[in-house]
PDB file of C-alpha atoms in Angstrom:
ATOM      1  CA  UNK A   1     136.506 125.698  79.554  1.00 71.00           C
ATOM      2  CA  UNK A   2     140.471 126.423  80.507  1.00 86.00           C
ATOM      3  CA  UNK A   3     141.171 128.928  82.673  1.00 91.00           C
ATOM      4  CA  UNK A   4     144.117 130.510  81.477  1.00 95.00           C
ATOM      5  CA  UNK A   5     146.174 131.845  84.381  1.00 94.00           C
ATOM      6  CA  UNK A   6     147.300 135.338  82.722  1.00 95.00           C
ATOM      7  CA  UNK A   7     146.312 137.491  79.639  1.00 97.00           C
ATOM      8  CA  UNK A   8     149.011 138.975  78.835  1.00 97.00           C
ATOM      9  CA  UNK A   9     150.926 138.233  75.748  1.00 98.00           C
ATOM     10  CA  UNK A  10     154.963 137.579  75.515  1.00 97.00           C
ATOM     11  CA  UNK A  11     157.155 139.812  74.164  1.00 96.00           C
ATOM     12  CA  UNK A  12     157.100 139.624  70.176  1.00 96.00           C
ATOM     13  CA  UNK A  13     154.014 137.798  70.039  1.00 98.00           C
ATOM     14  CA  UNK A  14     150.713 139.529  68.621  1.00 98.00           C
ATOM     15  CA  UNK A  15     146.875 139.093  68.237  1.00 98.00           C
ATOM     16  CA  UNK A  16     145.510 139.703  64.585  1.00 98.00           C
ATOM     17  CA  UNK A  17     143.833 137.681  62.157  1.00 98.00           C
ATOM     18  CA  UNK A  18     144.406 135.236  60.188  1.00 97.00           C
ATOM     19  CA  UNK A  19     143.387 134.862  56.632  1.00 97.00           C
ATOM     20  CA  UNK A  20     142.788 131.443  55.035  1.00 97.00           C
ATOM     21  CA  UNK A  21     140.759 130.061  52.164  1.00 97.00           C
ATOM     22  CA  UNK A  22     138.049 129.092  54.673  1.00 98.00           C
ATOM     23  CA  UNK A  23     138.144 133.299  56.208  1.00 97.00           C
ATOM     24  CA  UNK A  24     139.601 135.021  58.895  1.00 98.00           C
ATOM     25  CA  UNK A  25     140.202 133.536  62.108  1.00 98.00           C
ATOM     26  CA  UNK A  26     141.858 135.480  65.255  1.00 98.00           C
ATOM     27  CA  UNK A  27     144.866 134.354  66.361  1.00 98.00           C
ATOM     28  CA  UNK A  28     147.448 134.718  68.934  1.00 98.00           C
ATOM     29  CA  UNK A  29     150.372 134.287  66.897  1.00 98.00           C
ATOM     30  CA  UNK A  30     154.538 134.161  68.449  1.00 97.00           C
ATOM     31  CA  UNK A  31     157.343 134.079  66.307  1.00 95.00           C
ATOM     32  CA  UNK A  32     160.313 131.232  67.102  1.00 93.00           C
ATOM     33  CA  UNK A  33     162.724 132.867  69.285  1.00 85.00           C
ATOM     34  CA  UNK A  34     165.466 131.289  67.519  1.00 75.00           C
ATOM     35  CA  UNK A  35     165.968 129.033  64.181  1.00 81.00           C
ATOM     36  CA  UNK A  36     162.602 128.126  63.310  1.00 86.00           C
ATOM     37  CA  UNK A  37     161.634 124.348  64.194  1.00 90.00           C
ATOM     38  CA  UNK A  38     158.263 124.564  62.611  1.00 93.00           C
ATOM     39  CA  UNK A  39     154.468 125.930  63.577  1.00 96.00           C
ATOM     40  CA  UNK A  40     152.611 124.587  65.964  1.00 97.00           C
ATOM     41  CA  UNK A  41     148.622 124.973  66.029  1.00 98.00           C
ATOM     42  CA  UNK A  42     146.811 124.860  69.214  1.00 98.00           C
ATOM     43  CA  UNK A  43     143.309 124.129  68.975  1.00 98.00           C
ATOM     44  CA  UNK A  44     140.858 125.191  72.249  1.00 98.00           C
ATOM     45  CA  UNK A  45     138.393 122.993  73.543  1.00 97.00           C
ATOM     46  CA  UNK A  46     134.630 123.155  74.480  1.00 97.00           C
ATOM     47  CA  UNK A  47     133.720 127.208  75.363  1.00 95.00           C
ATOM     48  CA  UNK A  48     137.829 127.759  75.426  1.00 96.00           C
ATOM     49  CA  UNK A  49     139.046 129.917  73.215  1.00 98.00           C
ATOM     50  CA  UNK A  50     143.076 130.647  71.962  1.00 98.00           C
ATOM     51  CA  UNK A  51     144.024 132.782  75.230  1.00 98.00           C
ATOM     52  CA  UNK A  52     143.864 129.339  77.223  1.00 97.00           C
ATOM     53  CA  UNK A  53     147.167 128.629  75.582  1.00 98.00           C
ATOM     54  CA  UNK A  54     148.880 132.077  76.454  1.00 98.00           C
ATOM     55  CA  UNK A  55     150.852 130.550  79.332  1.00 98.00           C
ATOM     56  CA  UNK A  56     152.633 127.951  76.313  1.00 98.00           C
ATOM     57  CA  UNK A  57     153.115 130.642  73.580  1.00 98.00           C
ATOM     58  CA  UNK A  58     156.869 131.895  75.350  1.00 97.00           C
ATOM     59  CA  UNK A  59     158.437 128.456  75.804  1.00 97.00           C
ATOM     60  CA  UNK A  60     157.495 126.951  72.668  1.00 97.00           C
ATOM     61  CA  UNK A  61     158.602 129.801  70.753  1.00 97.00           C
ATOM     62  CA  UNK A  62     161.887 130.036  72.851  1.00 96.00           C
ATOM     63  CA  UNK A  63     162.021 126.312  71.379  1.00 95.00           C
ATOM     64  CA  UNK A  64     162.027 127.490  67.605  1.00 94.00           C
ATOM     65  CA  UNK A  65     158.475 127.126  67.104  1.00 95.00           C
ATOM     66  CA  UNK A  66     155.702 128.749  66.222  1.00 95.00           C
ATOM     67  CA  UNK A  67     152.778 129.145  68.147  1.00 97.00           C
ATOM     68  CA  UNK A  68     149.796 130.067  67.235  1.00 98.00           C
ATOM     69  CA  UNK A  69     146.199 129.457  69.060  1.00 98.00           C
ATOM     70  CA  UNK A  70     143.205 129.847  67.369  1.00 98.00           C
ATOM     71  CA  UNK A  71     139.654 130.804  68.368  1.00 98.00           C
ATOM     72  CA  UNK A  72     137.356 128.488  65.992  1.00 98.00           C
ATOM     73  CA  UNK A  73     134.497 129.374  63.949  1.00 98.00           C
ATOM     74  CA  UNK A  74     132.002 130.983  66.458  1.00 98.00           C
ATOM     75  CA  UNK A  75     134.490 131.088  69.456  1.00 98.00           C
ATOM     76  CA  UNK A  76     135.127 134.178  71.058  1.00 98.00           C
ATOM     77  CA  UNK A  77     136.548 136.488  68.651  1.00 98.00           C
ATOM     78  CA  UNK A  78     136.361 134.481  65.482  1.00 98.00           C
ATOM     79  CA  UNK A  79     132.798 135.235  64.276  1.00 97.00           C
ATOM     80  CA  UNK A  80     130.056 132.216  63.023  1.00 98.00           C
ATOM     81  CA  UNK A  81     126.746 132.047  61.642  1.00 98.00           C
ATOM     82  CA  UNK A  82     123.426 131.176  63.897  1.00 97.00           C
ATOM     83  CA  UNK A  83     123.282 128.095  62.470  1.00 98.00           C
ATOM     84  CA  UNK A  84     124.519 124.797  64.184  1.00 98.00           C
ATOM     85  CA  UNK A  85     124.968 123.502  60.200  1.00 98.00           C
ATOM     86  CA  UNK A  86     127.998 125.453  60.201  1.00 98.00           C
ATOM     87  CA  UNK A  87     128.974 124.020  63.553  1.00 98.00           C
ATOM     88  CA  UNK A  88     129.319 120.330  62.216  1.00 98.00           C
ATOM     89  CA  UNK A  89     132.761 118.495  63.081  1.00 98.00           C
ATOM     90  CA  UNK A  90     133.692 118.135  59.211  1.00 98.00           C
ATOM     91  CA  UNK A  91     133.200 122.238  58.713  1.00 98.00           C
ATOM     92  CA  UNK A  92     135.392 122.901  61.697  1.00 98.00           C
ATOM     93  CA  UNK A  93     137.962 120.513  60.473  1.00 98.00           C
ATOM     94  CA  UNK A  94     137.693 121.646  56.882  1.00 98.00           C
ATOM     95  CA  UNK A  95     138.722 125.108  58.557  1.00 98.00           C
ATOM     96  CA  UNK A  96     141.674 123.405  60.263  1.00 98.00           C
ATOM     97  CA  UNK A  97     143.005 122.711  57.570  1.00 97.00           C
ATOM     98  CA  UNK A  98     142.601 125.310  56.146  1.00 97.00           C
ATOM     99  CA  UNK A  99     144.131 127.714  58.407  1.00 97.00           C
ATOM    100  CA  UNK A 100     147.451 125.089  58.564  1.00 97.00           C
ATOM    101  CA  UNK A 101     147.382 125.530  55.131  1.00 96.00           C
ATOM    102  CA  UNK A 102     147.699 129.280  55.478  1.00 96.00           C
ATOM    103  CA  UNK A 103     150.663 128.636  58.210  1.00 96.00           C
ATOM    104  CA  UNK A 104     152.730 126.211  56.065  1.00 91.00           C
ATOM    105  CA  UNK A 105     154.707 128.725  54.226  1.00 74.00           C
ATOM    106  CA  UNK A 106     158.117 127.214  54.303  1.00 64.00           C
ATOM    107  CA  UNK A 107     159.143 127.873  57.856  1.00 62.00           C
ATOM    108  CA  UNK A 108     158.932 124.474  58.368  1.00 72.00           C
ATOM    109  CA  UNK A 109     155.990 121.352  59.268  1.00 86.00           C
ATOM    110  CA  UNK A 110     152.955 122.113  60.999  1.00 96.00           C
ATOM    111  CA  UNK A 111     152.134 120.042  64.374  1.00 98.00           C
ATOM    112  CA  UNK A 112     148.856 120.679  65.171  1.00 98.00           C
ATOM    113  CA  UNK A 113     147.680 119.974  69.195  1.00 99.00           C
ATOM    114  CA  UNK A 114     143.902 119.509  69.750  1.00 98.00           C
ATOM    115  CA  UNK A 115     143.074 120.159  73.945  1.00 98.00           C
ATOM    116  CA  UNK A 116     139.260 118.623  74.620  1.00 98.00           C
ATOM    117  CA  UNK A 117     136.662 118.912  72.010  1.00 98.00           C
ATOM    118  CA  UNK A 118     139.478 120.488  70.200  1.00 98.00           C
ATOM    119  CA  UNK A 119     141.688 116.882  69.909  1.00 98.00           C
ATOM    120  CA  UNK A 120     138.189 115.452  68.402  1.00 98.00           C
ATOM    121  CA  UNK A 121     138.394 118.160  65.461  1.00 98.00           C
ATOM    122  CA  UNK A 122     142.226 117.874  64.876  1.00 98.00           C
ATOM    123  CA  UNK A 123     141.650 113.696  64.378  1.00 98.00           C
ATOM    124  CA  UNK A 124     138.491 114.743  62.147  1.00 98.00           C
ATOM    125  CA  UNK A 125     141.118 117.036  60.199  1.00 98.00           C
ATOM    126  CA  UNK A 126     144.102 114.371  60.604  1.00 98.00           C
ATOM    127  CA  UNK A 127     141.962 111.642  59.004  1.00 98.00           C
ATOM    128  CA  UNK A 128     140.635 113.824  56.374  1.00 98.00           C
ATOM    129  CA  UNK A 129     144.258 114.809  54.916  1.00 97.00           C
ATOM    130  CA  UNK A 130     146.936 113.084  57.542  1.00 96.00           C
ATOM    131  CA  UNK A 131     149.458 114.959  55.077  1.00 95.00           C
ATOM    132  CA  UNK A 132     149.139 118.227  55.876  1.00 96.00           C
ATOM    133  CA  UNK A 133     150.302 118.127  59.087  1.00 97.00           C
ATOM    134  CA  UNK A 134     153.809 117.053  60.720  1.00 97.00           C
ATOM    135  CA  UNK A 135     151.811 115.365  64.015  1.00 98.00           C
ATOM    136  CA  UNK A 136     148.644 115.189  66.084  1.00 98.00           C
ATOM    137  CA  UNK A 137     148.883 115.636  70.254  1.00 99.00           C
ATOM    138  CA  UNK A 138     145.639 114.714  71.520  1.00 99.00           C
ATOM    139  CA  UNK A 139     145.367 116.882  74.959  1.00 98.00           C
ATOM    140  CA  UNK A 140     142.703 115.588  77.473  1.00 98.00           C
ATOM    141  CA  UNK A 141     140.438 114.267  74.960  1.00 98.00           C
ATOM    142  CA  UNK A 142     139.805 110.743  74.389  1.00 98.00           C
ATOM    143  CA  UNK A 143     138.684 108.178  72.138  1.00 98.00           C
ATOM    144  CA  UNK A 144     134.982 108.863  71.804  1.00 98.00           C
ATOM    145  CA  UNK A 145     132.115 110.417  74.132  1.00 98.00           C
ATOM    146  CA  UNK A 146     132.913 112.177  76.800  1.00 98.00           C
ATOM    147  CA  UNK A 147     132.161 110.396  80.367  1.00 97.00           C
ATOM    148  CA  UNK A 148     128.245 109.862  81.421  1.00 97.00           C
ATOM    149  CA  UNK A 149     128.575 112.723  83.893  1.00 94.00           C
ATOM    150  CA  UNK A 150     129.926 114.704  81.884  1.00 95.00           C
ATOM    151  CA  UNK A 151     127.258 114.082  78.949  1.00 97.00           C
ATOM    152  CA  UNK A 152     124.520 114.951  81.567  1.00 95.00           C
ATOM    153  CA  UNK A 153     125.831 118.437  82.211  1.00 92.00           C
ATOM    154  CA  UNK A 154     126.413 119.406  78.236  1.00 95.00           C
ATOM    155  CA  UNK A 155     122.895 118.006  77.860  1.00 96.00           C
ATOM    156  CA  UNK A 156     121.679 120.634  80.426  1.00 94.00           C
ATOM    157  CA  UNK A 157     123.296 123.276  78.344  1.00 94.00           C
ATOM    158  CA  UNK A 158     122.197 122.266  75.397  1.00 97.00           C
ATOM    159  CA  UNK A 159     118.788 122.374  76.744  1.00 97.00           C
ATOM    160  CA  UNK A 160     119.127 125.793  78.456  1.00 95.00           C
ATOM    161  CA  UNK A 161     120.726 127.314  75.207  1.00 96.00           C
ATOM    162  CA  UNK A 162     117.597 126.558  73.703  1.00 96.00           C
ATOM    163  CA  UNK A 163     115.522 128.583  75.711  1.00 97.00           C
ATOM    164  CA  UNK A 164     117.556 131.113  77.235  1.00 96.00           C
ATOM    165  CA  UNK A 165     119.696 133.932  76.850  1.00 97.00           C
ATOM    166  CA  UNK A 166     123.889 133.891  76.955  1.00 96.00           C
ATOM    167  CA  UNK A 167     123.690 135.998  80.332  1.00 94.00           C
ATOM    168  CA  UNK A 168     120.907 133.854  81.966  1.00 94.00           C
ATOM    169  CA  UNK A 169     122.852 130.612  80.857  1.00 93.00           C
ATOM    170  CA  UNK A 170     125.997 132.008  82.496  1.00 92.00           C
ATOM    171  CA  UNK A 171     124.537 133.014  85.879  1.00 88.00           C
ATOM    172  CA  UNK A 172     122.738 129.437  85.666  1.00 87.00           C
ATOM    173  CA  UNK A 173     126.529 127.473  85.202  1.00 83.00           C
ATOM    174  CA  UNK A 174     127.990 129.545  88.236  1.00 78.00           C
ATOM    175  CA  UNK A 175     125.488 128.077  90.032  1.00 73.00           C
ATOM    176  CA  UNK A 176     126.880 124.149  89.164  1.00 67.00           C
ATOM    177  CA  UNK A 177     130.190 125.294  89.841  1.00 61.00           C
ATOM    178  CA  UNK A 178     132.332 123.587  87.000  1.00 62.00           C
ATOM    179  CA  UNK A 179     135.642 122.763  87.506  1.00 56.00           C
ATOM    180  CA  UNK A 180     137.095 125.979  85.761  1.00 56.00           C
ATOM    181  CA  UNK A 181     134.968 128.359  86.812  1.00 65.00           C
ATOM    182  CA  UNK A 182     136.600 131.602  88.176  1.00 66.00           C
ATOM    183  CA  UNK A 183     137.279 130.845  92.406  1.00 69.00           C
ATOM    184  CA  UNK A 184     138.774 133.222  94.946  1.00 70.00           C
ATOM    185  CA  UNK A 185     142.622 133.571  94.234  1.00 73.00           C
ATOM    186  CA  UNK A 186     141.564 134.098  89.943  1.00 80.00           C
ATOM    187  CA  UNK A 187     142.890 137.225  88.871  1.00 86.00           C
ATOM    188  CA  UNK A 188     139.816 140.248  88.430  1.00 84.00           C
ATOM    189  CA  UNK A 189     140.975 140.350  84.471  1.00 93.00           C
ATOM    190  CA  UNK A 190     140.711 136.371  84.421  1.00 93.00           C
ATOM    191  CA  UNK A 191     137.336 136.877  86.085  1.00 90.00           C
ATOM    192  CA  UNK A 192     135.707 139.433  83.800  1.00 93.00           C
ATOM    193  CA  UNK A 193     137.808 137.783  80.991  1.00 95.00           C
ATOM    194  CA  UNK A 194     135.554 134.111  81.352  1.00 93.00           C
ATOM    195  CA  UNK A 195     132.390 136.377  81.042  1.00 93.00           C
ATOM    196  CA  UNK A 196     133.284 138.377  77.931  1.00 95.00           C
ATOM    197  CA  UNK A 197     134.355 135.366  76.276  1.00 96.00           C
ATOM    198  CA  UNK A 198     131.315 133.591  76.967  1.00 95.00           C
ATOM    199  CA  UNK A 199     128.945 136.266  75.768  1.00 96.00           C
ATOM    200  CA  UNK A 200     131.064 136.338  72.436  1.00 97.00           C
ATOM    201  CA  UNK A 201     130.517 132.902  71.854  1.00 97.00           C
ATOM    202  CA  UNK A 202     127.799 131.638  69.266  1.00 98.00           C
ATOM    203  CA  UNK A 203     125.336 129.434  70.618  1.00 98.00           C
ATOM    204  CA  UNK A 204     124.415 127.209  67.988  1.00 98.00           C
ATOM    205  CA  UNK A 205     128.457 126.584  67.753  1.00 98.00           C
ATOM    206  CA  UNK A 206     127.957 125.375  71.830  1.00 97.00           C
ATOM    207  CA  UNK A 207     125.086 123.591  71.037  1.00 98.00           C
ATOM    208  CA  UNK A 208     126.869 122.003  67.738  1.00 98.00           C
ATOM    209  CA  UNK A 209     129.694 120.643  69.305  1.00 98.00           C
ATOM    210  CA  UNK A 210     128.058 120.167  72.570  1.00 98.00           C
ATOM    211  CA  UNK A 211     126.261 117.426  70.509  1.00 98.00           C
ATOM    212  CA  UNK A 212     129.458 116.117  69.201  1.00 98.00           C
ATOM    213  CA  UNK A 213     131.108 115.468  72.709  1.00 98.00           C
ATOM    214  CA  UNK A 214     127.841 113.803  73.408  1.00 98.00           C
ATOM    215  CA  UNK A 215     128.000 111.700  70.605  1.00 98.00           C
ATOM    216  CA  UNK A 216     131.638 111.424  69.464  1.00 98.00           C
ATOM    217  CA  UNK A 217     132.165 107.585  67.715  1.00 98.00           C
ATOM    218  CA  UNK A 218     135.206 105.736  69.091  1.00 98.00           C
ATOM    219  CA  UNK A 219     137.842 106.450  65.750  1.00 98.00           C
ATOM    220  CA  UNK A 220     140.812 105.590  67.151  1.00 98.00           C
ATOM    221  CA  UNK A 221     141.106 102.551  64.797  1.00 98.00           C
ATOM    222  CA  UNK A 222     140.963 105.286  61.605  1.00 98.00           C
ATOM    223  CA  UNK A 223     143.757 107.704  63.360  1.00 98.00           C
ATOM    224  CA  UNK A 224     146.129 104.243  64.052  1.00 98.00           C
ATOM    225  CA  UNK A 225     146.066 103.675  60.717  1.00 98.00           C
ATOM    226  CA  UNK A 226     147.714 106.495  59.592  1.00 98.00           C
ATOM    227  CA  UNK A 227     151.588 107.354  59.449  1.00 97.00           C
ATOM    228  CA  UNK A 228     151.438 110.260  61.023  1.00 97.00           C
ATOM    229  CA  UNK A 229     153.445 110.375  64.463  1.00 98.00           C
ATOM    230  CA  UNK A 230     151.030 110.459  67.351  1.00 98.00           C
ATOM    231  CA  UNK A 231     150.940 112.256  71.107  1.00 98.00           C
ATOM    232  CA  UNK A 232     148.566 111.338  74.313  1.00 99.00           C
ATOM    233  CA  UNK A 233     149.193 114.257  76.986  1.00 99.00           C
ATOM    234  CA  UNK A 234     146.910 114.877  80.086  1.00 98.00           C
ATOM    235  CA  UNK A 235     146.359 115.284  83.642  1.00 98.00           C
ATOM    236  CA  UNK A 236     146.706 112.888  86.176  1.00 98.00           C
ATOM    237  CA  UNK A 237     143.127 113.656  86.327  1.00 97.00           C
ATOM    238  CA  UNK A 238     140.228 114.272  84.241  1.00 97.00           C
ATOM    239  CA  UNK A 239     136.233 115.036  84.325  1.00 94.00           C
ATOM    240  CA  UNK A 240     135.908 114.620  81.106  1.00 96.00           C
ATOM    241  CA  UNK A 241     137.541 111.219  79.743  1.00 98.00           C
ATOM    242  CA  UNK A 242     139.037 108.983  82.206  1.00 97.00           C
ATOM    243  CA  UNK A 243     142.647 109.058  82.313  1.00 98.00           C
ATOM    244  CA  UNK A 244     142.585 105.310  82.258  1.00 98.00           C
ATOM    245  CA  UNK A 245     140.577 105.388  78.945  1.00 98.00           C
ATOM    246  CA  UNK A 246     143.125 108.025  77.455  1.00 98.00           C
ATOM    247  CA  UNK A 247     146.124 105.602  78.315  1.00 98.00           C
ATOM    248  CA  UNK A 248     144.446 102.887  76.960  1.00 98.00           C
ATOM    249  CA  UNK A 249     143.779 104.890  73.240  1.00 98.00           C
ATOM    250  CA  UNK A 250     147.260 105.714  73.308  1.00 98.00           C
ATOM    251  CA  UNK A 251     148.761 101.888  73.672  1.00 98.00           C
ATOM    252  CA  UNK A 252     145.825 101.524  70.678  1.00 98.00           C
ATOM    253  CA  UNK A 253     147.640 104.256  68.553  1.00 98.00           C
ATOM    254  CA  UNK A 254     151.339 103.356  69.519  1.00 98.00           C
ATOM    255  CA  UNK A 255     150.988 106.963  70.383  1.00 98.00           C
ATOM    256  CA  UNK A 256     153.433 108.763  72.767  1.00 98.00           C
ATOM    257  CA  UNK A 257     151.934 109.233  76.780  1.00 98.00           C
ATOM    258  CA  UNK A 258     152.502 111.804  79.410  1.00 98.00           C
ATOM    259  CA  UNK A 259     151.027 112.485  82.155  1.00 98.00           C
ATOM    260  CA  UNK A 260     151.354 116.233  83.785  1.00 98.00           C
ATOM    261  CA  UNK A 261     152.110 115.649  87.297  1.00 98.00           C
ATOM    262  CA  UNK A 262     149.497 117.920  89.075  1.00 97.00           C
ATOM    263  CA  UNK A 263     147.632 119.024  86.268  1.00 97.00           C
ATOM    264  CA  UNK A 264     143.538 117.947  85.868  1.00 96.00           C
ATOM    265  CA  UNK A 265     141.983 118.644  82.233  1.00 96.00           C
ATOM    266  CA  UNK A 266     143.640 121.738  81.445  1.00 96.00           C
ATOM    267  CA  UNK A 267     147.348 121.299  81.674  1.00 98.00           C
ATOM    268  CA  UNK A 268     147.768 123.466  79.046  1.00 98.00           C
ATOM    269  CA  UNK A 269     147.045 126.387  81.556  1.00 96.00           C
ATOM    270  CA  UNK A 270     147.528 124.422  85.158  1.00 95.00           C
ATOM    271  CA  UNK A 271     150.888 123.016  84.401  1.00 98.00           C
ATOM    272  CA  UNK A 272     151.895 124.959  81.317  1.00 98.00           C
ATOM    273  CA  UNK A 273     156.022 124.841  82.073  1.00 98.00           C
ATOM    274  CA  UNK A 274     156.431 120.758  81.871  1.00 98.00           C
ATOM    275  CA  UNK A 275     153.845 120.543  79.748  1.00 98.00           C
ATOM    276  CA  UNK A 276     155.482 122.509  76.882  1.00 98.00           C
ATOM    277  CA  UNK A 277     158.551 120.839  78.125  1.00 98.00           C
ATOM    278  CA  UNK A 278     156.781 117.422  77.127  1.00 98.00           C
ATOM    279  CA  UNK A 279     155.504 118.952  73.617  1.00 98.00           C
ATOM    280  CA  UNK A 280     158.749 120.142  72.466  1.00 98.00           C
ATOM    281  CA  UNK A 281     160.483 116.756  72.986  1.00 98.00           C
ATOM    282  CA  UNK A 282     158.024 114.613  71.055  1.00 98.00           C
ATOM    283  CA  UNK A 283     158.194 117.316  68.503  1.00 97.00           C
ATOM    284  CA  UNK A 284     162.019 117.272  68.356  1.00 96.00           C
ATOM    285  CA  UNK A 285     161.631 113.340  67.988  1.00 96.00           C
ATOM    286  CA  UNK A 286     159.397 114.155  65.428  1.00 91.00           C
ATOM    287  CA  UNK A 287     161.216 112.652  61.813  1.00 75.00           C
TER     288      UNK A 287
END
C-alpha cells in the first residue's frame, strides 16, 4: 500500500462517483486549472486506493490536466462482489477502459498512469485497446512477478485471508511491519485512514490480484509492440521489482525513464512535487 501523506483534497477538486458502462466507481476527480491539456487516470496499486494520489491531484491540474484517481472494483469505496472471478486482471482492465471511456468527452486524450499492481492492469487494458488511451506510465511496477520476497509475503496473505477475518489479518501485517505501514511522525487521520481503508476492501479482490502479482507473465514484448508512447517512473528504490529490472523493461519498450531522487515504491506520495513535475513533461512531449 501508499501512504498518502495528507487527506485533504485541493481546492476545486471533489469526491463522487463515477458512472461508466462497467458501473460506478468513486473517484477523486480535479478540474485543469487552466486550458485543459487532457485527463489523466491514476490507477492505485495492491491494497492502495485513489487517496494515495491526493498529494499529485493540485499540480497536475495546475498543468491543464485532469486528474482523476480511482478506487478499483472492490477497493475501498468502490464496491465488488465476494468472488475472486470478478477480481481477474481482464475484468479489472475491461473496467479501465471503461471508466476512460466515460472521461474522454472531448476535453482532450486520456493518459492513463498505473502505480504497482495498478501498471500491470493499465498494460492488460493498453494491450486490449492501445487506442483508447493517449499513453501508459508504468509507476513502480515491472515487467512480470513481483520479486521472490515479495511473493513470499502476498503468499502469507493470501493464506491468512483464507482463514481469517479483515481485523485479525490487519493486526497480523502490523506485526511484519511493511514498508508503508503507519510509523511515528504519520498523521492520526493517515493512521486511522490505513485501517478504514483496509476493512473496506474486498478480500477475494486481495486475494485475486494478490495471485496476479504472484504470477504476472513477463508482456513487455506485447506492450513494445504497440504505438502508443510509453513512461518508466520509480524510486531509486524498490521492494517490489528491482529498479534494475524496471530500467531494463524500459530500454525493452523504448519507453521514457525517471528515477525520483529519494523516493522508494511510492513516489507518487513520497516525492509527489518532481514526480508530477516528471509526468507533465512526458505528457507535454506527448504527440
Amino acid at each position: 500500500m501508499s501512504r498518502p501523506p495528507f487527506l485533504t483534497l485541493p481546492t476545486g477538486a471533489r469526491a463522487h462517483r463515477l458512472s461508466t458502462a462497467r458501473g460506478e466507481f468513486a473517484v477523486h476527480d480535479a478540474p485543469p486549472g487552466r486550458s485543459a491539456r487532457g485527463t489523466v487516470l491514476l490507477v492505485p496499486g495492491f491494497t492502495g486506493s485513489k487517496e494515495d494520489f491526493i498529494a499529485l491531484l493540485e499540480p497536475l491540474a495546475a498543468a491543464g490536466y485532469r486528474a482523476v484517481a480511482v478506487d478499483g472494483r472492490g477497493q475501498y469505496e468502490s464496491p465488488g462482489p465476494r468472488d475472486e472471478a470478478a477480481y481477474a486482471q481482464d475484468e479489472l482492465a475491461r473496467d479501465l477502459l471503461a471508466q476512460a471511456a466515460a472521461l474522454a468527452d472531448g476535453s482532450g486524450p486520456v493518459h492513463v498512469l498505473g502505480h504497482s499492481l495498478g501498471g500491470l492492469i493499465a498494460r492488460a487494458a493498453v494491450l486490449r485497446d492501445p487506442a483508447a488511451f493517449a499513453s501508459l506510465t508504468i509507476m513502480s511496477s515491472g515487467p512480470g512477478a513481483i520479486a521472490p520476497p515479495q511473493q513470499e509475503r502476498t503468499k502469507l496473505l493470501i493464506d491468512a485471508l483464507s482463514v481469517m477475518d479483515m481485523e485479525s489479518v490487519w493486526q497480523a501485517m502490523r506485526e511484519l511491519d511493511p514498508p508503508e505501514a503507519a510509523d511515528e511522525v504519520t498523521p492520526p487521520g493517515v493512521r486511522d485512514f490505513l485501517h478504514a481503508r483496509w476493512m473496506r476492501t474486498v478480500p477475494e479482490q486481495l486475494m485475486a490480484t494478490g495471485r496476479q502479482l504472484n504470477g504476472e507473465p513477463d508482456r513487455v514484448g506485447e506492450l513494445a509492440a504497440t504505438a502508443l508512447p510509453k513512461h518508466v517512473l520509480s524510486g531509486e528504490v524498490d521492494y517490489a521489482w528491482p529498479v534494475p529490472l524496471m530500467d531494463a523493461m524500459a530500454e525493452r519498450l523504448s519507453a521514457r525513464r525517471t528515477v525520483i531522487e529519494g523516493a522508494e515504491h511510492s513516489p507518487n506520495a513520497e516525492r509527489p512535487h518532481p514526480t508530477a513535475d516528471a509526468l507533465i513533461s512526458f505528457w507535454q512531449d506527448t504527440p
